Amino acid sequence: MTGSIKSASIKGSVAISLAAIMWGLDGVVLTPRLYNLDVGYVVFMLHLIPFLIMNLFLFKEYRYLKTFSRSDFFIFLLISLSGGAIGTIAIVKALFLLNFNHLSIVVLLQKLQPIFAILLATSWLGERLRKNFLGYAALAIAGGYFLTFGFALPDISTGENTVYASLLALLAALAFGSSTVLSKKILGSYNFVTSTFYRYGFTTFLMFLFMLFFGDFGQIQVTTSTNWLFIMIICLTTGSGAIFLYYYGLRKVQAIMATISELLFPVSAILFDYLINGSVFSIIQWISAIVMVFAIIRINASGSKA
């Protein structure tokens, strides 16, 4: 029995690690290659295509529509609005703004998501604030600040895109954190396959409305063959593929093990950013990144029984 549990834990850790590496690859190598396209259009396509593909295999999921309560509809809508639409638009826009410079900063700042998730879980779900949370949260935020600005003060007047990209990354962390908390409610009634299916479905619908009012469907005419290649790669791998892989692994490991495996996300992002874009951290940025990741590990570990 112990052997089977250990085997499942290894499989889970490997699955989460692969998903984390895929997200690091996406943030630094794949999504920024779509910078010539409108952000809303990119986010719409990155949800529409996977959802259409899911319909080929998961069409039976529509049976749940008959049993959905108003609360279910509302929660799925909020999950899709926060984690699907707002969060994805913010992080994609942040990556586009940097023009291949220091993309790993955005990826690392997005890792502040657990702080927002825990604060929201405390206020929305009535969960108790974890021990030492405020101290580690302050340490993580300080690390994020020095990672972005070093010892300098933020200077928005210069038009420095890193400032705007960092703020958008924090907005994405807040949005994804909100989605995580809301998902806790819905996962009590539906499994991760159903939840992922409807998250993509509702997000596709919301982004379609966004495109009708604010977007430009004419973007499809300027989408190059290279753009389509990257869109398809993202949709099939780092998009829905990585999410399914992550949730598969999450079912088999404890929270702290998942957190450790997820470290391959920022680590791979830094490595890809260096190998592909030639971006190099300064000493203060390295120290800040290490401090921030350490604080986030401690935040997650304090709520784990591992």
Coordinates of N, CA, C and O in Angstrom, one line a residue, residues 77 86-87 90 114-115 118 131 136 146 158 177 187-188 223 227 234 239:
L77 N -19.3 31.8 -13.7 CA -19.2 33.0 -14.4 C -18.1 33.9 -13.8 O -17.2 34.5 -14.5
I86 N -10.1 38.4 -17.1 CA -9.3 39.4 -16.6 C -7.8 39.0 -16.3 O -6.9 39.7 -16.7
G87 N -7.7 37.8 -15.7 CA -6.3 37.4 -15.4 C -5.5 37.1 -16.6 O -4.3 37.5 -16.7
A90 N -4.6 40.4 -18.5 CA -3.6 41.2 -17.7 C -2.2 40.6 -18.0 O -1.2 41.3 -18.2
P114 N -0.7 33.2 -4.4 CA -1.1 32.6 -3.1 C -1.5 33.6 -2.0 O -2.4 33.3 -1.2
I115 N -0.8 34.7 -2.0 CA -1.1 35.8 -1.0 C -2.5 36.3 -1.2 O -3.3 36.4 -0.2
I118 N -5.1 33.5 -0.3 CA -5.3 33.3 1.1 C -6.1 34.4 1.8 O -7.0 34.2 2.6
K131 N -0.8 30.8 10.2 CA 0.3 31.2 11.1 C 1.4 31.9 10.4 O 1.9 31.4 9.4
Y136 N 5.4 36.5 6.2 CA 5.9 36.0 5.0 C 5.3 36.7 3.8 O 6.0 36.9 2.7
F146 N 11.7 44.7 -5.0 CA 13.1 44.8 -5.3 C 13.5 44.0 -6.6 O 14.4 44.4 -7.3
T158 N 8.6 58.2 -16.8 CA 9.5 57.9 -18.0 C 8.9 57.0 -19.0 O 9.4 56.7 -20.1
G177 N -5.8 34.5 -8.1 CA -6.1 34.1 -6.7 C -7.6 34.1 -6.4 O -8.0 33.2 -5.7
L187 N -15.5 23.1 -6.8 CA -14.9 21.7 -6.8 C -15.6 20.8 -5.8 O -15.3 19.6 -5.8
G188 N -16.3 21.4 -4.9 CA -17.1 20.5 -3.9 C -18.2 19.8 -4.6 O -18.7 18.8 -4.1
T223 N -3.6 37.5 -38.9 CA -2.9 36.5 -38.1 C -2.1 35.6 -39.1 O -2.6 35.0 -40.0
N227 N 1.8 32.9 -36.4 CA 0.9 33.2 -35.2 C 0.0 32.0 -35.0 O -0.1 31.6 -33.8
I234 N 0.2 26.6 -28.0 CA -0.3 27.0 -26.7 C -1.6 26.3 -26.3 O -1.7 25.8 -25.2
G239 N -1.6 25.6 -22.6 CA -3.0 26.1 -22.2 C -3.7 25.0 -21.5 O -3.5 24.7 -20.3

